[in-house]
Tab-separated table of C-alpha atoms in Angstrom:
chain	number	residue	atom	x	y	z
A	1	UNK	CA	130.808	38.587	37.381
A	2	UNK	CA	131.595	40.465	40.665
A	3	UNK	CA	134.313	42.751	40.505
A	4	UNK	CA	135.620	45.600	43.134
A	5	UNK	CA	131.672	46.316	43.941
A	6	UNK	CA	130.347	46.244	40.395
A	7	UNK	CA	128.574	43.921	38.622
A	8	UNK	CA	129.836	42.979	34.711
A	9	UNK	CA	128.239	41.655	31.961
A	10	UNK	CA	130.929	38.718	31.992
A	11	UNK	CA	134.323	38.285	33.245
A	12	UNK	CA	135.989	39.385	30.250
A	13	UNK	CA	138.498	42.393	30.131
A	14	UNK	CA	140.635	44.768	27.774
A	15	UNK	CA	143.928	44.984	28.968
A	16	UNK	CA	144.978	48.756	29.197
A	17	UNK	CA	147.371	49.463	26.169
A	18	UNK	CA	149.474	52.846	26.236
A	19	UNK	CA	148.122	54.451	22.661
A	20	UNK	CA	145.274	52.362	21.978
A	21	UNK	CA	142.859	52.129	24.861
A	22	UNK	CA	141.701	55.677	24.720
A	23	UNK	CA	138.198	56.666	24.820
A	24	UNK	CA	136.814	55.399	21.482
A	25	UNK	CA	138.589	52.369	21.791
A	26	UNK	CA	137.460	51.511	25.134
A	27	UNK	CA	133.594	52.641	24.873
A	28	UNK	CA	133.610	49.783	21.553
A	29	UNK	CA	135.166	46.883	23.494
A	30	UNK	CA	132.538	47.281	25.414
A	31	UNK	CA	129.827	47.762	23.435
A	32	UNK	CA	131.172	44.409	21.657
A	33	UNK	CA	130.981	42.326	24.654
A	34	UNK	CA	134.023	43.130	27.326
A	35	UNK	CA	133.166	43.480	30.678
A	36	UNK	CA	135.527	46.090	31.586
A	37	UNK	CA	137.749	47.912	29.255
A	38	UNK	CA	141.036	50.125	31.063
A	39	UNK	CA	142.207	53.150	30.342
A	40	UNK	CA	145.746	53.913	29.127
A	41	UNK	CA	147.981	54.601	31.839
A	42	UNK	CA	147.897	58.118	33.065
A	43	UNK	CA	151.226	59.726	34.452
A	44	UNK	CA	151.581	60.758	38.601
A	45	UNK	CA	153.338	63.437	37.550
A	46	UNK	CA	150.841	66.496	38.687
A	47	UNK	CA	153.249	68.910	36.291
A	48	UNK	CA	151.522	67.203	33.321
A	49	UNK	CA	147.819	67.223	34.441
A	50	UNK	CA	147.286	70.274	32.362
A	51	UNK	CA	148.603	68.735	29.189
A	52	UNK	CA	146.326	67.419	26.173
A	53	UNK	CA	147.471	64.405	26.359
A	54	UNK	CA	146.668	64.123	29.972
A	55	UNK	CA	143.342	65.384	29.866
A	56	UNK	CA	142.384	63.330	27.102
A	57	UNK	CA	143.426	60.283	28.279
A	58	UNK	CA	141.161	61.199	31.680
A	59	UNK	CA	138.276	62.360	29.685
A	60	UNK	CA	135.429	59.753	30.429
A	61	UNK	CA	132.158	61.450	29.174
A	62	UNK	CA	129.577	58.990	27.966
A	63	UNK	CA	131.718	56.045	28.610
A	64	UNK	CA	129.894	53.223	29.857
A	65	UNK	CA	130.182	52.515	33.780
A	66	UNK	CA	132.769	51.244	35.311
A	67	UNK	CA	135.379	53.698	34.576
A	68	UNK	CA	138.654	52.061	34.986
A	69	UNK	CA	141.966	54.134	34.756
A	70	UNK	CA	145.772	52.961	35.362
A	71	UNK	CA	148.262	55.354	36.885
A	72	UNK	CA	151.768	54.641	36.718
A	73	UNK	CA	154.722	55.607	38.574
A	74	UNK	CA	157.311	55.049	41.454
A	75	UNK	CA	156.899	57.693	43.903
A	76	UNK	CA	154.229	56.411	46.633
A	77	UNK	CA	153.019	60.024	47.108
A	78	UNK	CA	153.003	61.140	43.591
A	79	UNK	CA	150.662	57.669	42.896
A	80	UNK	CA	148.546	58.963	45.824
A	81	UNK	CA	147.492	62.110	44.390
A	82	UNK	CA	147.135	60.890	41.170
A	83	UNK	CA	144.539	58.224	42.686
A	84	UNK	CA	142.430	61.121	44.391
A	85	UNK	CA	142.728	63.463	40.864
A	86	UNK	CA	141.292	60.819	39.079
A	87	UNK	CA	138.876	59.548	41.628
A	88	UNK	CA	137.696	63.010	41.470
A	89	UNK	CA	137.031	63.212	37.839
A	90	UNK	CA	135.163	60.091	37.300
A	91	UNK	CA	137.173	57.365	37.577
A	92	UNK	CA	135.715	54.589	39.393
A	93	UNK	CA	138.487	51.724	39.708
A	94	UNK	CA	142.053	52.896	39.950
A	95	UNK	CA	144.158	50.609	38.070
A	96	UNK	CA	148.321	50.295	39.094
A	97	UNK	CA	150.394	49.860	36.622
A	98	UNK	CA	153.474	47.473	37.184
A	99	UNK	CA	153.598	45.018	34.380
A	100	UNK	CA	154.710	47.986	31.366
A	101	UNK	CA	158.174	46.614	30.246
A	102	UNK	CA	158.858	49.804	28.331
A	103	UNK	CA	162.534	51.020	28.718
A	104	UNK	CA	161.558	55.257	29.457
A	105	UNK	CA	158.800	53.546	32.014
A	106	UNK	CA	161.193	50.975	33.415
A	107	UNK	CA	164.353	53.506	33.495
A	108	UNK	CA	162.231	56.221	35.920
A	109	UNK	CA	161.521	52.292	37.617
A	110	UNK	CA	157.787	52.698	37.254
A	111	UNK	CA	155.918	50.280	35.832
A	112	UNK	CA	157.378	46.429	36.117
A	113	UNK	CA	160.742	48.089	37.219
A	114	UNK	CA	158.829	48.372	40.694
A	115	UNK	CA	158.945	44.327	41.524
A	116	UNK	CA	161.970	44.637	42.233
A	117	UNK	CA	161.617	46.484	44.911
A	118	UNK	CA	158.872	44.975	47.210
A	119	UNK	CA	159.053	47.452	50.186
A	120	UNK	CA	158.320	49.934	47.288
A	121	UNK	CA	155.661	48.321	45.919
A	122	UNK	CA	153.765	47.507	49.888
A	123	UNK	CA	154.398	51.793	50.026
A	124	UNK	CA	152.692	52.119	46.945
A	125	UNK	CA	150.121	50.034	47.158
A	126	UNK	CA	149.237	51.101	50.269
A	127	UNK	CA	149.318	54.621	49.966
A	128	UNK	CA	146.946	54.549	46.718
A	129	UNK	CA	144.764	52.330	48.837
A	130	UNK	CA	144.196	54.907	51.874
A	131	UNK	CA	144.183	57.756	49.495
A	132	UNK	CA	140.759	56.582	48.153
A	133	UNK	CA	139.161	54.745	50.779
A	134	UNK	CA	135.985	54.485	48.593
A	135	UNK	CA	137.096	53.878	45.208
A	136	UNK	CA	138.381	50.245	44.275
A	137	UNK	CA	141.805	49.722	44.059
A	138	UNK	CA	143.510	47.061	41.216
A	139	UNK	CA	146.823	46.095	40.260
A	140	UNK	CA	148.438	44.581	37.021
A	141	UNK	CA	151.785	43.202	37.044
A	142	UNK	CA	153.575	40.381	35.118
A	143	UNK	CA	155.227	36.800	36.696
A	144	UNK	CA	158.273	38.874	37.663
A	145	UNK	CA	161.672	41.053	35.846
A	146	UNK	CA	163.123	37.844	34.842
A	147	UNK	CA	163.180	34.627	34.511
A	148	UNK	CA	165.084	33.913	37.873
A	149	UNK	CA	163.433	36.685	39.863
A	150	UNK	CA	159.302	35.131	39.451
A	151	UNK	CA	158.267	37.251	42.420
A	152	UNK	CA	154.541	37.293	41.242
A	153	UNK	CA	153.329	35.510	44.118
A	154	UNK	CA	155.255	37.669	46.689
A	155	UNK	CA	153.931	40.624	44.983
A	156	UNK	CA	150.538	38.845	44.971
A	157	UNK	CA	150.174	38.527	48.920
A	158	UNK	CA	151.983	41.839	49.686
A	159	UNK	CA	148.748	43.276	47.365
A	160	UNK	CA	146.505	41.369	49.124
A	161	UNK	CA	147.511	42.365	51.970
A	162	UNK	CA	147.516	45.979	51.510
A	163	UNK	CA	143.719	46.053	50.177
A	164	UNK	CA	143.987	45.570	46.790
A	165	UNK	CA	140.619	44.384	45.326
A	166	UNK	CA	141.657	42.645	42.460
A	167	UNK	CA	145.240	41.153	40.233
A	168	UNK	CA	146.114	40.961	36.641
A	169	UNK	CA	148.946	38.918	35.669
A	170	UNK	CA	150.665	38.978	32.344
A	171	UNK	CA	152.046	35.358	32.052
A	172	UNK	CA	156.168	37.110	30.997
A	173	UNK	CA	158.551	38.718	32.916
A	174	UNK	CA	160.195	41.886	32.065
A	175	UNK	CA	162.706	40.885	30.269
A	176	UNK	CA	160.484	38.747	27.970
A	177	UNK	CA	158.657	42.015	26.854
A	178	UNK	CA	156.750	40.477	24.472
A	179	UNK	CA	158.634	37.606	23.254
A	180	UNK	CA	158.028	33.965	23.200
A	181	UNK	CA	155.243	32.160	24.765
A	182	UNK	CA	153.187	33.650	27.441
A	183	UNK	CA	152.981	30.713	30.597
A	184	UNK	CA	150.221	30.181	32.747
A	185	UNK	CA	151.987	28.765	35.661
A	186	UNK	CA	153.000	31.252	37.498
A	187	UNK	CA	149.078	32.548	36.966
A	188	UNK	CA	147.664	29.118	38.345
A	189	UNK	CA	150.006	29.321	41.273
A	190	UNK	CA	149.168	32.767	42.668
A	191	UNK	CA	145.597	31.610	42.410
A	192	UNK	CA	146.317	29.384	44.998
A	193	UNK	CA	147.552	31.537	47.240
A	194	UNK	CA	145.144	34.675	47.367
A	195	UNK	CA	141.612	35.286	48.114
A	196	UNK	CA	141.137	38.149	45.861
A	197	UNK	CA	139.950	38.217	42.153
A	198	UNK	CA	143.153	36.840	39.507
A	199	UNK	CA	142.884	37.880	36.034
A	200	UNK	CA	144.940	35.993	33.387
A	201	UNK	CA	146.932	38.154	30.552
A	202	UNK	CA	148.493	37.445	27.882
A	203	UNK	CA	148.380	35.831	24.150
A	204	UNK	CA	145.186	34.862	24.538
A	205	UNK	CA	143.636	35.206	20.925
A	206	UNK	CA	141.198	33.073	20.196
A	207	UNK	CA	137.871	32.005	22.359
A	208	UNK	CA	139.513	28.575	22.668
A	209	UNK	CA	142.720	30.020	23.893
A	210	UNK	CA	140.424	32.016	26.655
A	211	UNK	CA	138.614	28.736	27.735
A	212	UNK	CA	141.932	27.151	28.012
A	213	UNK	CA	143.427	29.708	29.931
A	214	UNK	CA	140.551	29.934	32.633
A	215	UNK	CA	140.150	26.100	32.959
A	216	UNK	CA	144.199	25.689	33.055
A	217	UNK	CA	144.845	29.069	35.565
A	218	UNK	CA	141.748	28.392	38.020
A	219	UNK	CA	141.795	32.665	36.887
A	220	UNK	CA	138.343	34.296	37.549
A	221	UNK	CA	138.809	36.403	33.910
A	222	UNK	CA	141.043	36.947	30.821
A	223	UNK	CA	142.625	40.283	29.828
A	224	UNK	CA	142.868	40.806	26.080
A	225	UNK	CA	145.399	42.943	24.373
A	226	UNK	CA	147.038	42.841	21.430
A	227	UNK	CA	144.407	40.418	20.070
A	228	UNK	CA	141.476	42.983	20.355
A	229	UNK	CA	143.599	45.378	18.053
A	230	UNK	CA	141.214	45.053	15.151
A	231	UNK	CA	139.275	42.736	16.073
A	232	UNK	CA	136.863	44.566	19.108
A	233	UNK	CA	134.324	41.976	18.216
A	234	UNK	CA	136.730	39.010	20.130
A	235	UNK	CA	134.798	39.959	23.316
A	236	UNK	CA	131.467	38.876	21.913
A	237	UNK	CA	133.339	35.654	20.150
A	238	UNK	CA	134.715	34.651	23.319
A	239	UNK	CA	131.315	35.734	25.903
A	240	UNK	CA	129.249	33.387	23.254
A	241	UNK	CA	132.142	29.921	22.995
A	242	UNK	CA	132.367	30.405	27.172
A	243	UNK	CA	128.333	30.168	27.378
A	244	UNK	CA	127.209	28.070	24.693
A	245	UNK	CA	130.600	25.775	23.482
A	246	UNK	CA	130.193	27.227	20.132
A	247	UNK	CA	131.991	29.239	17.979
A	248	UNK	CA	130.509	32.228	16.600
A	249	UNK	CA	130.171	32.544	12.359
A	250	UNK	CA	132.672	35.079	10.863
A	251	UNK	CA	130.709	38.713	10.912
A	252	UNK	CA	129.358	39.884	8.035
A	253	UNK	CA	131.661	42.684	6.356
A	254	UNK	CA	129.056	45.214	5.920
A	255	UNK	CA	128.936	44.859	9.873
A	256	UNK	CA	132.633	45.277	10.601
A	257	UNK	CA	132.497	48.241	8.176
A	258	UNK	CA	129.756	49.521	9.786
A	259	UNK	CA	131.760	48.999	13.175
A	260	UNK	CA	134.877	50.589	11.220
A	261	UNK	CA	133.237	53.725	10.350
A	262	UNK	CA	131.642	54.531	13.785
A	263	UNK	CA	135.175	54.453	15.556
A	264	UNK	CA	136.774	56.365	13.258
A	265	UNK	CA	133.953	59.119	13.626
A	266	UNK	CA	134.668	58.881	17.019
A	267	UNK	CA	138.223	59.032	16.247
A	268	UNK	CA	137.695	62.270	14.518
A	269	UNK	CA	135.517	63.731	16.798
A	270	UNK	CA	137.162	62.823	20.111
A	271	UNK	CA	140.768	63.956	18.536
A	272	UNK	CA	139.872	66.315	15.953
A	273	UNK	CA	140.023	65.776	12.492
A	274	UNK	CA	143.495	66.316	11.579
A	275	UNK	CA	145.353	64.228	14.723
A	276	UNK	CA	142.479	61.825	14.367
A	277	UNK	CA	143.089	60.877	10.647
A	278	UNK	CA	146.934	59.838	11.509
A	279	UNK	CA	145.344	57.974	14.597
A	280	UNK	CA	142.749	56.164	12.753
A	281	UNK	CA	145.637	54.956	10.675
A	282	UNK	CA	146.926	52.882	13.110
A	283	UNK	CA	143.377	51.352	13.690
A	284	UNK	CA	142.469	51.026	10.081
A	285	UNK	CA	145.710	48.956	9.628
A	286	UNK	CA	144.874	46.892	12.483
A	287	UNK	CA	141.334	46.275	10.930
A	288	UNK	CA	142.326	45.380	7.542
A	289	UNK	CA	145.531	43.109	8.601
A	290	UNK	CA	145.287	39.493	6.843
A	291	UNK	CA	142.398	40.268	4.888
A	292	UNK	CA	142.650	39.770	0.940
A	293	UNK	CA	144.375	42.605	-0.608
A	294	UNK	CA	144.954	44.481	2.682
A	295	UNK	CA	148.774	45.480	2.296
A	296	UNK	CA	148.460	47.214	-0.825
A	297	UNK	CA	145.841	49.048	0.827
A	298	UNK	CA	147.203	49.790	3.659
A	299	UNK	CA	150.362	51.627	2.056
A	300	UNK	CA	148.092	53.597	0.134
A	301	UNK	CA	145.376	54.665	2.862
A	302	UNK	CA	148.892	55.720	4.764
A	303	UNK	CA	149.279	58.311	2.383
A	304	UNK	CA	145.755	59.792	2.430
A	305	UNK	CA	145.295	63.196	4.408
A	306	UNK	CA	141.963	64.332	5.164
A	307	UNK	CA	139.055	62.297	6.741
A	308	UNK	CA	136.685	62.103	3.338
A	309	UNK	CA	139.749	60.443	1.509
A	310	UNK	CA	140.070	57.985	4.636
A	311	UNK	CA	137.099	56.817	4.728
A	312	UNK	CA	136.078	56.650	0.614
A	313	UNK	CA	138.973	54.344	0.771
A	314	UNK	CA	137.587	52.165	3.708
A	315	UNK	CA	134.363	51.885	1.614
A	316	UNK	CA	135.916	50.636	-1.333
A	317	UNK	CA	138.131	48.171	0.587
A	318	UNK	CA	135.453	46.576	2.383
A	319	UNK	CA	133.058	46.794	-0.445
A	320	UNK	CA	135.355	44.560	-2.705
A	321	UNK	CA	135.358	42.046	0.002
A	322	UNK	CA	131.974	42.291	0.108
A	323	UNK	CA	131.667	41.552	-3.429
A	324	UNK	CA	133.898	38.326	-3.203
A	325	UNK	CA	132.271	36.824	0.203
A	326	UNK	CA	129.477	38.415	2.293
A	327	UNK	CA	131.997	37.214	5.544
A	328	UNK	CA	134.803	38.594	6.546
A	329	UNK	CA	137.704	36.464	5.843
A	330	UNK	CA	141.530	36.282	6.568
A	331	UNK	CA	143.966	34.938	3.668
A	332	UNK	CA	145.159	32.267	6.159
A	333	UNK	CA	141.656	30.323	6.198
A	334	UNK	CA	141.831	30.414	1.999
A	335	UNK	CA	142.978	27.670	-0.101
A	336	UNK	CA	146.661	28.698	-0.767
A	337	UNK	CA	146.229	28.710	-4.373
A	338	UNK	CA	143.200	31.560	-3.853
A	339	UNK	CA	145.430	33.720	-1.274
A	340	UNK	CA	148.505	33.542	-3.756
């Protein structure tokens, strides 16, 4: 695929998540297939460039090209300089964030707060845009704030129009956060109506679900969240059913243990042991979630405090599944009287 001047492996992207999509996260979505993988959103605020947090979440050393990261905020100035501080240390596609429902994004009316202001959002846009003249500018936003305000394809042509390479649309508004169904729509209908490149968000979970979603939205890619938490290796399931019509076998567990251990030593290394054992928790849930046995497991690896306790207690997990089926497999697709 052709996007914003760079060529991917397919059309396939991981939707930036604020706590997940950090380095280590990002560099193994695409190692397992995704085409572009986005950064966590990174505040305007230039009083916080010097913190940790900051600088970690702008570190991109060895990640694999392009470099996508989101900024967020509301003051067209502020998003400015944050485009050329980040264009300056590596990043390669700036990424605006206004589809974050979050109340302490929405309340400083960053984030999806900003569609409903449209003059706002042209100053914005447009401001980023001539800050960087040479770096690609995207936007992600959702079908509107609510379900009577679906200004998604006002915002669409007011981004077009202000040089904005490329749209992602998450198929709720605001105030659905993220409840109910996600609807395509809305998607399908600013398709219609722009030139540029429209990527389709939202509950899409399955390589099916992605098939669907591009045949049903006319949408040039899908974005994958939540879904990916987990489960990196969706990418590849999803690159392989869109090119061959086939679903790929379950992986093997000693591969997704394999996969398991390498981002949690990247995990440890990238945060440091201590902060990255309580990070790798999160993960480590995520991994094990459905699979036989996993909630037991999971309260007790919560417990566990240093990284060689961590991961002798990933080992064992995975090596009883091993023992019971050589594929990974999630209680759901057992015979109810063998997941009782």
């Amino acid at each position: 695929m052709q996007f914003a001047g760079f060529t991917l492996r397919n059309n396939l992207f991981v939707a930036p998540m604020a706590g997940v999509t950090d380095r280590p996260f990002r560099q193994l979505c695409k190692k397992l297939g995704a085409g572009v993988a986005v950064s966590e959103m990174v505040t305007s605020n230039s009083l916080l460039y010097g913190s940790a947090k900051t600088q970690r979440r702008a570190n991109h050393d060895g990640e694999v090209d392009p470099i996508s990261v989101q900024i967020a905020g509301a003051d067209p100035a502020m998003m400015a300089e944050a485009a050329r501080h980040n264009a300056d240390r590596g990043a390669q596609i700036i990424d605006i964030n206004m589809g974050c429902p979050a109340k302490k994004v929405c309340n400083v009316m960053a984030g999806s707060a900003l569609m409903q202001d449209e003059p706002l959002v042209a100053r914005i846009l447009e401001a980023v845009v001539n800050a960087v003249p040479n770096t690609p500018i995207t936007l992600k936003f959702r079908t509107g704030w609510n379900r009577e305000n679906k200004n998604a394809p006002t915002i669409a042509r007011i981004a077009q129009e202000s040089g904005i390479r490329a749209i992602a649309i998450h198929g709720r508004t605001r105030a659905d956060q993220y409840m109910g169904q996600a609807e395509y729509d809305t998607i399908a209908l600013v398709k219609s109506l722009v030139n540029i490149p429209v990527i389709a968000n939202g509950d899409i979970t399955t390589p099916q679900k992605a098939k669907f979603v591009l045949d049903y939205t006319g949408a040039d890619g899908v974005m994958i969240g939540r879904a990916a938490q987990g489960r990196p290796w969706i990418f590849r399931e999803i690159e392989h059913f869109l090119r061959t019509g086939e679903e790929l076998p379950p992986p093997l567990v000693t591969e997704i243990l394999q996969v398991c251990r390498e981002h949690l030593a990247d995990l440890y290394a990238f945060y440091g042991e201590e902060t990255g054992v309580r990070i790798a928790r999160k993960h480590i849930s995520w991994y094990t979630k459905g699979l036989v046995g996993s909630a037991a497991f999971r309260h007790t690896m919560n417990q566990l405090p240093d990284v060689s306790a961590q991961l002798a207690a990933v080992d064992e997990f995975f090596g009883r599944l091993a023992e019971a089926d050589t594929r990974l497999r999630y209680e759901e697709e057992l015979p109810q009287e063998l997941a009782a």
